[in-house]
PDB file of C-alpha atoms in Angstrom:
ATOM      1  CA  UNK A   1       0.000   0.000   0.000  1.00  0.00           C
ATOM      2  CA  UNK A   2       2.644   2.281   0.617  1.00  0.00           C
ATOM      3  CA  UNK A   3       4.510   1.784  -2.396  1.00  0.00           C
ATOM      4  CA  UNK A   4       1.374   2.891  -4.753  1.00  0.00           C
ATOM      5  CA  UNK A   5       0.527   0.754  -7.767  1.00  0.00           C
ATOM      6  CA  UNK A   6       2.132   0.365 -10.505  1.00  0.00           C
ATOM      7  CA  UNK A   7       3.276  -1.909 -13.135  1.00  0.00           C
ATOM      8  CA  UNK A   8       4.377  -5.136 -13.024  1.00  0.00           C
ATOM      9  CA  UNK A   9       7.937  -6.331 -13.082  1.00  0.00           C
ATOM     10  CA  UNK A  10       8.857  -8.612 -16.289  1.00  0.00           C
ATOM     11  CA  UNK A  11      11.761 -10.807 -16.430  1.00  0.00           C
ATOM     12  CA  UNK A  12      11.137 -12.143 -13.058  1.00  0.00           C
ATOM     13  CA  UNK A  13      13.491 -15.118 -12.738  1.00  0.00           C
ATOM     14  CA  UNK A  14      13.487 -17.805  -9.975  1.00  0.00           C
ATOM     15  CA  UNK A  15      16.186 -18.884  -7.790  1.00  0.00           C
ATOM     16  CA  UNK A  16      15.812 -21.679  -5.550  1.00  0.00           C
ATOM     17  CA  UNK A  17      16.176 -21.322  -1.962  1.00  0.00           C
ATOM     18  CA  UNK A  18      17.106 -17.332  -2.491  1.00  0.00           C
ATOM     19  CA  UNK A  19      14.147 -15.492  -3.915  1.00  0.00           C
ATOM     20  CA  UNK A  20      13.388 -13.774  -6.935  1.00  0.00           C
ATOM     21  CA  UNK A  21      15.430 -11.382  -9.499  1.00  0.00           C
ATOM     22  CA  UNK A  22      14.891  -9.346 -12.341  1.00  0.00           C
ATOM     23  CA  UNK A  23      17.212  -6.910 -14.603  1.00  0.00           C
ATOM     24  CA  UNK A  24      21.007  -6.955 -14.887  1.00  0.00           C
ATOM     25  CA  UNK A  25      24.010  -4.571 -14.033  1.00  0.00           C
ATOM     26  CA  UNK A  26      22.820  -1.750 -12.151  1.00  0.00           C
ATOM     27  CA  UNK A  27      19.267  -2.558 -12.490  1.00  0.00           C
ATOM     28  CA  UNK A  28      19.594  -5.873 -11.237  1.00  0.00           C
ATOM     29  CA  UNK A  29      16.628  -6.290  -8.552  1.00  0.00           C
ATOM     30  CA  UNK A  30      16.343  -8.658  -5.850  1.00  0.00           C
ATOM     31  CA  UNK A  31      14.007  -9.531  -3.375  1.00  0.00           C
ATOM     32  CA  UNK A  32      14.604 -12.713  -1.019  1.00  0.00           C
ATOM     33  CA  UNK A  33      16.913 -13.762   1.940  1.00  0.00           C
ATOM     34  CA  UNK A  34      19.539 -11.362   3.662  1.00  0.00           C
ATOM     35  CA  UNK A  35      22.574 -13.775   2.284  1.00  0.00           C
ATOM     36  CA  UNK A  36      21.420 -13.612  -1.518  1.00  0.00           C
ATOM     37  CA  UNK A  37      20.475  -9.289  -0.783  1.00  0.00           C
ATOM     38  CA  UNK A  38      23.870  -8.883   1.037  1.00  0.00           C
ATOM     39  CA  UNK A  39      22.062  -7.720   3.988  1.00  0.00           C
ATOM     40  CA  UNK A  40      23.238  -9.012   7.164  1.00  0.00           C
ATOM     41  CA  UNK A  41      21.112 -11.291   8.896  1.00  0.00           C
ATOM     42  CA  UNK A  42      18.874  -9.724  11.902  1.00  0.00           C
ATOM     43  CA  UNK A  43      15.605 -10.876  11.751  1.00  0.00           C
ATOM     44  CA  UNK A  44      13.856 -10.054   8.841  1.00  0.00           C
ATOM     45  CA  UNK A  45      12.612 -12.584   6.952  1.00  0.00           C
ATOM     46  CA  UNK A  46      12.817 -10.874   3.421  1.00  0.00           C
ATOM     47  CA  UNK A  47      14.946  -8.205   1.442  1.00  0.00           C
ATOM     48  CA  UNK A  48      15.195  -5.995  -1.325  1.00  0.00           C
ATOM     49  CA  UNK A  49      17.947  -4.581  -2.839  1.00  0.00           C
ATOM     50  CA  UNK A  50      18.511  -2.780  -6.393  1.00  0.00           C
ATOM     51  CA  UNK A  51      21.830  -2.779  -7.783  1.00  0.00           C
ATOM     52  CA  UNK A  52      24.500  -1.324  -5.111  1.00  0.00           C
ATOM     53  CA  UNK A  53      21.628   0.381  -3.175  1.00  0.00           C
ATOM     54  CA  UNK A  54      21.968  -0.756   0.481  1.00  0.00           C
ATOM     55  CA  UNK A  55      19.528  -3.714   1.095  1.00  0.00           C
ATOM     56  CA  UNK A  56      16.031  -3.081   2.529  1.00  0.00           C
ATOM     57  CA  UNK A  57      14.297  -5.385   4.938  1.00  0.00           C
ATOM     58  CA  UNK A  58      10.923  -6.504   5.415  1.00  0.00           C
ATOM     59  CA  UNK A  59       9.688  -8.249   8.959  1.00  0.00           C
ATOM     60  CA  UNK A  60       6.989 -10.641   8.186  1.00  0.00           C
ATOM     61  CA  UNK A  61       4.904 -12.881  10.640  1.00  0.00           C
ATOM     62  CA  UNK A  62       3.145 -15.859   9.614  1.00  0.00           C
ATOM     63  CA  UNK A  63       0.017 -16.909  11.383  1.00  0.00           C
ATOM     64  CA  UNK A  64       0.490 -20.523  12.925  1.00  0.00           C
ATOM     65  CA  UNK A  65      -2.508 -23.038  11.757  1.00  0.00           C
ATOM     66  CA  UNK A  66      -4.405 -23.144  15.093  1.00  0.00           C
ATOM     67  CA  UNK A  67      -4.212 -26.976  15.294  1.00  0.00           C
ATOM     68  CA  UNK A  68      -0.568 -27.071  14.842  1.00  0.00           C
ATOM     69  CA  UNK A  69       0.164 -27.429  18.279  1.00  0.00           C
ATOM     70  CA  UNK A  70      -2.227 -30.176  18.656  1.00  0.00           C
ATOM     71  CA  UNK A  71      -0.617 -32.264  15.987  1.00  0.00           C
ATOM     72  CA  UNK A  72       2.508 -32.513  17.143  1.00  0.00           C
ATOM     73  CA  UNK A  73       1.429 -33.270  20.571  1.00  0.00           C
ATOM     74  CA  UNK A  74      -0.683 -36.180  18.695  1.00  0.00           C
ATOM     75  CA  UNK A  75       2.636 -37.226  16.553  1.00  0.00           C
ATOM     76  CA  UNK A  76       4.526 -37.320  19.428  1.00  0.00           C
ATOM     77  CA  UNK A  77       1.874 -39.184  21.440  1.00  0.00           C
ATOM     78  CA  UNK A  78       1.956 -41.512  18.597  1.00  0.00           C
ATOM     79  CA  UNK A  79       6.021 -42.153  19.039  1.00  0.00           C
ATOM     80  CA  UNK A  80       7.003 -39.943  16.452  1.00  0.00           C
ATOM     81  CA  UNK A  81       9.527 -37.634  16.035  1.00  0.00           C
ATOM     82  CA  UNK A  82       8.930 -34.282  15.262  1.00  0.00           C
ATOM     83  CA  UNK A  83      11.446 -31.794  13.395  1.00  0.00           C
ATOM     84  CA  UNK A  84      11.120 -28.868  11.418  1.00  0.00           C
ATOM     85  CA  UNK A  85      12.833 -27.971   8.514  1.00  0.00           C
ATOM     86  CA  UNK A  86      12.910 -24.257   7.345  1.00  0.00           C
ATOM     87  CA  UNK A  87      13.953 -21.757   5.279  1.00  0.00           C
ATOM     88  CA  UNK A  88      13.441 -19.111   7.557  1.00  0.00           C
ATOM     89  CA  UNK A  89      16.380 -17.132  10.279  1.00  0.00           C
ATOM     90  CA  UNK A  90      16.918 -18.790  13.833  1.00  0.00           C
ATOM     91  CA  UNK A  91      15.046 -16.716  15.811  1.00  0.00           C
ATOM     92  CA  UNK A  92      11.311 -17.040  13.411  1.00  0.00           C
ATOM     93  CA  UNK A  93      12.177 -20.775  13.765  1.00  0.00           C
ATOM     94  CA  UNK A  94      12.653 -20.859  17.222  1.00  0.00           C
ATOM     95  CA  UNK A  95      10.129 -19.258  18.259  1.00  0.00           C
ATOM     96  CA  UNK A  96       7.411 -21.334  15.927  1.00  0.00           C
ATOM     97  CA  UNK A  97       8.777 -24.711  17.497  1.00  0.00           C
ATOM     98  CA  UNK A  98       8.734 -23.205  20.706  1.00  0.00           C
ATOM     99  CA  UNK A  99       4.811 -22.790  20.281  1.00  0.00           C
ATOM    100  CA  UNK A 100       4.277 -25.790  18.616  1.00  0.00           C
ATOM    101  CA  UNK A 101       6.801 -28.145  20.997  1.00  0.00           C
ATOM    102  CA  UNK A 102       9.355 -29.055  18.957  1.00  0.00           C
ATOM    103  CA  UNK A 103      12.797 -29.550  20.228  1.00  0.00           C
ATOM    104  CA  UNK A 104      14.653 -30.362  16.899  1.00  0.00           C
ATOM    105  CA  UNK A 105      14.521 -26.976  14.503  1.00  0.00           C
ATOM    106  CA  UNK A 106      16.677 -26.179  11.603  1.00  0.00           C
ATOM    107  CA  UNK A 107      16.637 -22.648  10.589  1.00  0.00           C
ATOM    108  CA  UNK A 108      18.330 -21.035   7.273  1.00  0.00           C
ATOM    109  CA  UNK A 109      17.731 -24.407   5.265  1.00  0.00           C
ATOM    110  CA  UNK A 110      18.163 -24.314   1.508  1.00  0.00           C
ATOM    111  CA  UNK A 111      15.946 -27.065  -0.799  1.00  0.00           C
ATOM    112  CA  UNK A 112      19.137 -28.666  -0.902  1.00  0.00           C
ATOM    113  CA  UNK A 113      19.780 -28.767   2.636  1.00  0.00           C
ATOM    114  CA  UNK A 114      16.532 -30.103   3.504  1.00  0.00           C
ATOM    115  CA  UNK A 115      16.403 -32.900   0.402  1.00  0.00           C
ATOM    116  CA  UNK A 116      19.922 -34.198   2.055  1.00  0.00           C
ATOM    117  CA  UNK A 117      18.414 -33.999   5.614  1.00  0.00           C
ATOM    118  CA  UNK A 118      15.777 -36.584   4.453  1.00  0.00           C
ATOM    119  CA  UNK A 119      18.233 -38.594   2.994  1.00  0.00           C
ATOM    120  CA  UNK A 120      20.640 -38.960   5.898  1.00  0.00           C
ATOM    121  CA  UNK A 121      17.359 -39.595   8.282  1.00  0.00           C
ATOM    122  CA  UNK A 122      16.375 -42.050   5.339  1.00  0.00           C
ATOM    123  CA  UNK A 123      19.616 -43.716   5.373  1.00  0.00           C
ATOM    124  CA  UNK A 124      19.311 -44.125   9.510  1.00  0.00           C
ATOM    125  CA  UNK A 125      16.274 -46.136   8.907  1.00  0.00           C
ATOM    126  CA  UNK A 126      13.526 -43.531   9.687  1.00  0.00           C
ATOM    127  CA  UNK A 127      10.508 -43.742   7.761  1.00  0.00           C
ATOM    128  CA  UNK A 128      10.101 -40.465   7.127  1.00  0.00           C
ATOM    129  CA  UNK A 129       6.207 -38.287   6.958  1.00  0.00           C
ATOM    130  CA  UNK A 130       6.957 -34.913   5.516  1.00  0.00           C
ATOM    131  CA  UNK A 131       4.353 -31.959   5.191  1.00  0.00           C
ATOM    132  CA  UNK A 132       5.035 -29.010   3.578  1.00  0.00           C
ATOM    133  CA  UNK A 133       3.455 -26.439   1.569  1.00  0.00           C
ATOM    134  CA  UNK A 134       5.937 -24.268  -0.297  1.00  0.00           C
ATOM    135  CA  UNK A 135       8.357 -24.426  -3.381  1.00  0.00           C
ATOM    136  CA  UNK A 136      11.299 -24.759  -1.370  1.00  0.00           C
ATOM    137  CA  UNK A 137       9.617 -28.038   0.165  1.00  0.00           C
ATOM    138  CA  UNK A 138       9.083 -30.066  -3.463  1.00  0.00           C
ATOM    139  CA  UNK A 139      12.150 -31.718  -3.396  1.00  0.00           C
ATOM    140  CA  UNK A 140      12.123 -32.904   0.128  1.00  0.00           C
ATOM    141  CA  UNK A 141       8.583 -33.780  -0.494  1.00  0.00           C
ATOM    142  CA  UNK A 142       9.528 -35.790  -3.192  1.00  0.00           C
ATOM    143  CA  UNK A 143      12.324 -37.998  -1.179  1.00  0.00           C
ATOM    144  CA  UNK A 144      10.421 -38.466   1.881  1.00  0.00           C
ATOM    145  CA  UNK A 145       8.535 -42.369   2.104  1.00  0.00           C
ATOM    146  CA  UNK A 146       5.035 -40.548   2.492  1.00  0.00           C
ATOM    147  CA  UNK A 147       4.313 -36.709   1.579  1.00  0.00           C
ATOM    148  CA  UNK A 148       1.068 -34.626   2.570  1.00  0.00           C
ATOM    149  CA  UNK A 149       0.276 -30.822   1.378  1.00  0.00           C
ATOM    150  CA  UNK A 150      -2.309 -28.726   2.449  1.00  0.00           C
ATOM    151  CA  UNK A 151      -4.817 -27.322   0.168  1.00  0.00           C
ATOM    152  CA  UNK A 152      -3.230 -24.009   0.244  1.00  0.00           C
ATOM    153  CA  UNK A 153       0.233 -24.980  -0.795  1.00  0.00           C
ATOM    154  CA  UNK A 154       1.373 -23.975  -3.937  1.00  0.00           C
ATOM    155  CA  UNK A 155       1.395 -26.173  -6.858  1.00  0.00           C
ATOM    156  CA  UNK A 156       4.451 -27.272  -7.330  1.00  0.00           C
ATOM    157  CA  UNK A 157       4.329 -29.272  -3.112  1.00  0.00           C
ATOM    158  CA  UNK A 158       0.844 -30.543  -4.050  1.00  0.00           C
ATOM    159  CA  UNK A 159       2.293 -32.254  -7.067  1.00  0.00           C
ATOM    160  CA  UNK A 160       4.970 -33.561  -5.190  1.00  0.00           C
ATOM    161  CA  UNK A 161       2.911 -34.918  -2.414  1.00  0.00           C
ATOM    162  CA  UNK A 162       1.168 -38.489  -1.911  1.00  0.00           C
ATOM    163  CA  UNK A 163      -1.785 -36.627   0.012  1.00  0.00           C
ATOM    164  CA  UNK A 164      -3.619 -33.134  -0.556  1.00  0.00           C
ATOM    165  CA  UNK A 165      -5.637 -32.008   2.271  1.00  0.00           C
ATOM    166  CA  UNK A 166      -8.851 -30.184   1.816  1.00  0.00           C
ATOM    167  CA  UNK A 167      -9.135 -27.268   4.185  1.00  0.00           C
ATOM    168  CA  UNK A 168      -6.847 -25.416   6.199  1.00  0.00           C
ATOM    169  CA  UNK A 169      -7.095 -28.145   9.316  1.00  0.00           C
ATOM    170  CA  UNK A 170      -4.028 -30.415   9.548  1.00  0.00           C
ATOM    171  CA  UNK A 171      -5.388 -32.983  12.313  1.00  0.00           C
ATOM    172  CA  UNK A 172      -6.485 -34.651   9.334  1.00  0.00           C
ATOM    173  CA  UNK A 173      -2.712 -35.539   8.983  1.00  0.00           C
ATOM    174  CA  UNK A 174      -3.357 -37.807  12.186  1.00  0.00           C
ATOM    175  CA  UNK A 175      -6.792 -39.591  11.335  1.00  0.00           C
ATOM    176  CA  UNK A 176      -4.685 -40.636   7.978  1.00  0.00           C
ATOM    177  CA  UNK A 177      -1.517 -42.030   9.808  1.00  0.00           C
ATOM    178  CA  UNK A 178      -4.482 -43.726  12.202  1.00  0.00           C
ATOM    179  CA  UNK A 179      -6.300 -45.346   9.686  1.00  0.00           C
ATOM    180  CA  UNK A 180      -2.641 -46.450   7.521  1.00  0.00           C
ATOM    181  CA  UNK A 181      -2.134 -48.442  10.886  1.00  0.00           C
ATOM    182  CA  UNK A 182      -4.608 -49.580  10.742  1.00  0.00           C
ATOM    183  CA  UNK A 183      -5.241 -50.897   7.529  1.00  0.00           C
ATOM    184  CA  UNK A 184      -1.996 -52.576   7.803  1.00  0.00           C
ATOM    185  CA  UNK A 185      -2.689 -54.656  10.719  1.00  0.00           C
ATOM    186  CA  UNK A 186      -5.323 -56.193   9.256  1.00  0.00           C
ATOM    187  CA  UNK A 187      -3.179 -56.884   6.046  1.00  0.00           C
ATOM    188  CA  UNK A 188      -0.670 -58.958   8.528  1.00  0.00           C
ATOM    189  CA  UNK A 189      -3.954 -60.452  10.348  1.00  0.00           C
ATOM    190  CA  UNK A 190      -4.964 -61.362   7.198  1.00  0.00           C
ATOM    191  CA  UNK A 191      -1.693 -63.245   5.620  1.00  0.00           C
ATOM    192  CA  UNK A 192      -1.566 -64.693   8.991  1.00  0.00           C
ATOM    193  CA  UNK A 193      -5.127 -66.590   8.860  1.00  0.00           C
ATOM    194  CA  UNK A 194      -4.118 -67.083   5.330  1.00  0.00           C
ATOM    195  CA  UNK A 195      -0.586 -69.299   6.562  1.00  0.00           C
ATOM    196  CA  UNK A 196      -2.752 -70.573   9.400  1.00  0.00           C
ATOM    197  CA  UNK A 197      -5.454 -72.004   6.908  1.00  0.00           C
ATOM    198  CA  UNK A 198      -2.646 -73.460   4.505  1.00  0.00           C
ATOM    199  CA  UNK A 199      -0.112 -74.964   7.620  1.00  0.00           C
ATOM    200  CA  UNK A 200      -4.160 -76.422   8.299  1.00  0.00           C
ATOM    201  CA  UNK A 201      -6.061 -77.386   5.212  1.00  0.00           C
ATOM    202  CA  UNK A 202      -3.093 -78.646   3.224  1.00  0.00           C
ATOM    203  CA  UNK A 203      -2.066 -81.501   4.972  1.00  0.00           C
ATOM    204  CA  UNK A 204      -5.498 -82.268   5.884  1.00  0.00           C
TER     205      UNK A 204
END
């Protein structure tokens, strides 16, 4: 609002895990994390900077889900463990997973970063559940044994997930990893009365 209208930019390029760009030289504009702005880090969560111009940033606050909380409590309840993965600075991330109960937080991750994260947890023998709902989270997404997105995330996650939610609520997340259990213990009960019959009716 306080920058007025006005047209839009063209050009826009993309670049993963830094933000977006658009000219060259001294026109180049950026807008995305301190690092890729040359801003130093301190708490804003997204700059803009054109050409040498010193770096200008923007403090944003996301509104957490209202069930969040009460999904990881249920993960956890459920033996799971809980981290989160993020793109953001330390002290956004901290603060979120202090609200929500998580203990293990990564803060400043790339798509990189969090793709290889899932791979050394993969290669420890975790099954791994990832949710996520931005572009930074496809790649991850795609990696991870079982992915979910939200209805809101943007196209590129819901592609890459297994599971799209409808809505905003995410304590659907925990009636699907409920009925997954569930499902599969009656698969085992069933090959089990199946090798039962046969051990039974064969020699008979």
């Amino acid at each position: 609002v306080a920058a007025g209208t006005g047209p839009a930019a063209s050009d826009v390029r993309e670049v993963g895990g830094s933000g977006l760009e658009c000219g060259s030289g001294d026109n180049l504009e950026r807008l995305g994390s301190a690092a890729w702005c040359g801003a130093e880090a301190d708490g804003h969560q997204l700059w803009y900077r054109r050409g040498a111009e010193d770096p200008i940033g923007f403090q944003l606050q996301d509104a957490l889900r209202p069930d969040a909380a009460a999904l990881v409590r249920g993960l956890q309840q459920r033996n799971m463990r809980v981290e989160i993965l993020s793109g953001d600075n330390a002290p956004i991330v901290r603060a979120i997973a202090a609200q929500v109960g998580v203990t293990d937080w990564y803060a400043g991750f790339t798509p990189q970063q969090k793709a290889a994260r899932l791979q050394s947890l993969s290669a420890q023998g975790y099954r791994i559940l990832m949710v996520g709902d931005g572009i930074n989270d496809a790649a991850a997404m795609a990696l991870a044994h079982v992915s979910i997105a939200p209805g809101t995330a943007t196209d590129i996650s819901q592609r890459a997930s297994d599971m799209v939610l409808r809505g905003n609520d995410l304590m659907p997340i925990l009636e699907a990893y409920d009925v997954a259990r569930k499902a599969r213990r009656l698969v085992l009960q069933n090959f089990a009365l199946a090798a039962l019959y046969n051990l039974t009716a064969i020699p008979m």
